[in-house]
């Protein structure tokens, strides 16, 4: 879900445990939320590159977990 999106400082191994039990749809939504968050940063600060960060993905994980409760 991030194949065409630039990422910066993303450590996949640190995302494995928090996403345990996620469905494919959950992973897709997590990535979509991360993209939206990065886009929001880009809109606010036009000089900031459009890149997904570890923090964006961790934020997406938390949002998916809230939705699934």
PDB file of C-alpha atoms in Angstrom:
ATOM      1  CA  UNK A   1       0.000   0.000   0.000  1.00  0.00           C
ATOM      2  CA  UNK A   2       3.058   2.256   0.119  1.00  0.00           C
ATOM      3  CA  UNK A   3       4.836   1.030  -3.001  1.00  0.00           C
ATOM      4  CA  UNK A   4       4.495   4.336  -4.895  1.00  0.00           C
ATOM      5  CA  UNK A   5       4.868   6.584  -1.833  1.00  0.00           C
ATOM      6  CA  UNK A   6       8.178   7.991  -0.553  1.00  0.00           C
ATOM      7  CA  UNK A   7       8.977   6.907   2.995  1.00  0.00           C
ATOM      8  CA  UNK A   8      11.574   8.217   5.444  1.00  0.00           C
ATOM      9  CA  UNK A   9      12.985   6.465   8.505  1.00  0.00           C
ATOM     10  CA  UNK A  10      10.436   3.646   8.465  1.00  0.00           C
ATOM     11  CA  UNK A  11      11.479   0.513  10.360  1.00  0.00           C
ATOM     12  CA  UNK A  12       9.203  -2.297   9.240  1.00  0.00           C
ATOM     13  CA  UNK A  13      10.382  -4.633  12.032  1.00  0.00           C
ATOM     14  CA  UNK A  14       8.992  -2.193  14.607  1.00  0.00           C
ATOM     15  CA  UNK A  15       5.569  -2.271  12.924  1.00  0.00           C
ATOM     16  CA  UNK A  16       5.127  -6.043  13.039  1.00  0.00           C
ATOM     17  CA  UNK A  17       4.069  -6.484  16.675  1.00  0.00           C
ATOM     18  CA  UNK A  18       1.650  -3.508  16.838  1.00  0.00           C
ATOM     19  CA  UNK A  19      -0.141  -4.714  13.684  1.00  0.00           C
ATOM     20  CA  UNK A  20      -0.466  -8.338  14.793  1.00  0.00           C
ATOM     21  CA  UNK A  21      -4.018  -9.444  14.044  1.00  0.00           C
ATOM     22  CA  UNK A  22      -4.675  -6.670  11.519  1.00  0.00           C
ATOM     23  CA  UNK A  23      -6.542  -7.675   8.377  1.00  0.00           C
ATOM     24  CA  UNK A  24      -5.480  -6.582   4.916  1.00  0.00           C
ATOM     25  CA  UNK A  25      -8.145  -3.889   5.109  1.00  0.00           C
ATOM     26  CA  UNK A  26      -6.718  -2.691   8.429  1.00  0.00           C
ATOM     27  CA  UNK A  27      -3.242  -2.397   6.898  1.00  0.00           C
ATOM     28  CA  UNK A  28      -4.664  -0.538   3.905  1.00  0.00           C
ATOM     29  CA  UNK A  29      -6.527   1.896   6.195  1.00  0.00           C
ATOM     30  CA  UNK A  30      -3.416   2.388   8.357  1.00  0.00           C
ATOM     31  CA  UNK A  31      -1.428   3.325   5.237  1.00  0.00           C
ATOM     32  CA  UNK A  32      -4.194   5.630   4.004  1.00  0.00           C
ATOM     33  CA  UNK A  33      -4.235   7.432   7.345  1.00  0.00           C
ATOM     34  CA  UNK A  34      -0.442   7.763   7.236  1.00  0.00           C
ATOM     35  CA  UNK A  35      -0.646   9.243   3.727  1.00  0.00           C
ATOM     36  CA  UNK A  36      -3.313  11.739   4.815  1.00  0.00           C
ATOM     37  CA  UNK A  37      -1.229  12.803   7.791  1.00  0.00           C
ATOM     38  CA  UNK A  38       1.849  13.348   5.607  1.00  0.00           C
ATOM     39  CA  UNK A  39      -0.236  15.289   3.092  1.00  0.00           C
ATOM     40  CA  UNK A  40      -1.547  17.507   5.886  1.00  0.00           C
ATOM     41  CA  UNK A  41       2.032  18.313   6.904  1.00  0.00           C
ATOM     42  CA  UNK A  42       2.880  19.122   3.303  1.00  0.00           C
ATOM     43  CA  UNK A  43      -0.099  21.486   2.973  1.00  0.00           C
ATOM     44  CA  UNK A  44       0.813  23.357   6.166  1.00  0.00           C
ATOM     45  CA  UNK A  45       4.511  23.578   5.346  1.00  0.00           C
ATOM     46  CA  UNK A  46       4.954  23.829   1.597  1.00  0.00           C
ATOM     47  CA  UNK A  47       8.706  23.274   1.964  1.00  0.00           C
ATOM     48  CA  UNK A  48       8.347  19.909   3.687  1.00  0.00           C
ATOM     49  CA  UNK A  49       8.719  16.913   1.361  1.00  0.00           C
ATOM     50  CA  UNK A  50       5.759  14.587   1.006  1.00  0.00           C
ATOM     51  CA  UNK A  51       7.104  11.516   2.830  1.00  0.00           C
ATOM     52  CA  UNK A  52       5.532   8.939   5.107  1.00  0.00           C
ATOM     53  CA  UNK A  53       7.359   8.597   8.422  1.00  0.00           C
ATOM     54  CA  UNK A  54       7.402   5.970  11.153  1.00  0.00           C
ATOM     55  CA  UNK A  55       5.356   8.339  13.285  1.00  0.00           C
ATOM     56  CA  UNK A  56       2.695   8.591  10.557  1.00  0.00           C
ATOM     57  CA  UNK A  57       2.377   4.811  10.457  1.00  0.00           C
ATOM     58  CA  UNK A  58       2.283   4.489  14.257  1.00  0.00           C
ATOM     59  CA  UNK A  59      -0.471   7.110  14.319  1.00  0.00           C
ATOM     60  CA  UNK A  60      -2.353   5.078  11.706  1.00  0.00           C
ATOM     61  CA  UNK A  61      -1.983   1.938  13.827  1.00  0.00           C
ATOM     62  CA  UNK A  62      -3.497   3.695  16.842  1.00  0.00           C
ATOM     63  CA  UNK A  63      -6.418   4.971  14.763  1.00  0.00           C
ATOM     64  CA  UNK A  64      -7.120   1.499  13.352  1.00  0.00           C
ATOM     65  CA  UNK A  65      -7.062   0.032  16.869  1.00  0.00           C
ATOM     66  CA  UNK A  66      -9.560   2.686  18.038  1.00  0.00           C
ATOM     67  CA  UNK A  67     -11.829   1.897  15.103  1.00  0.00           C
ATOM     68  CA  UNK A  68     -11.686  -1.835  15.804  1.00  0.00           C
ATOM     69  CA  UNK A  69     -12.626  -1.619  19.490  1.00  0.00           C
TER      70      UNK A  69
END
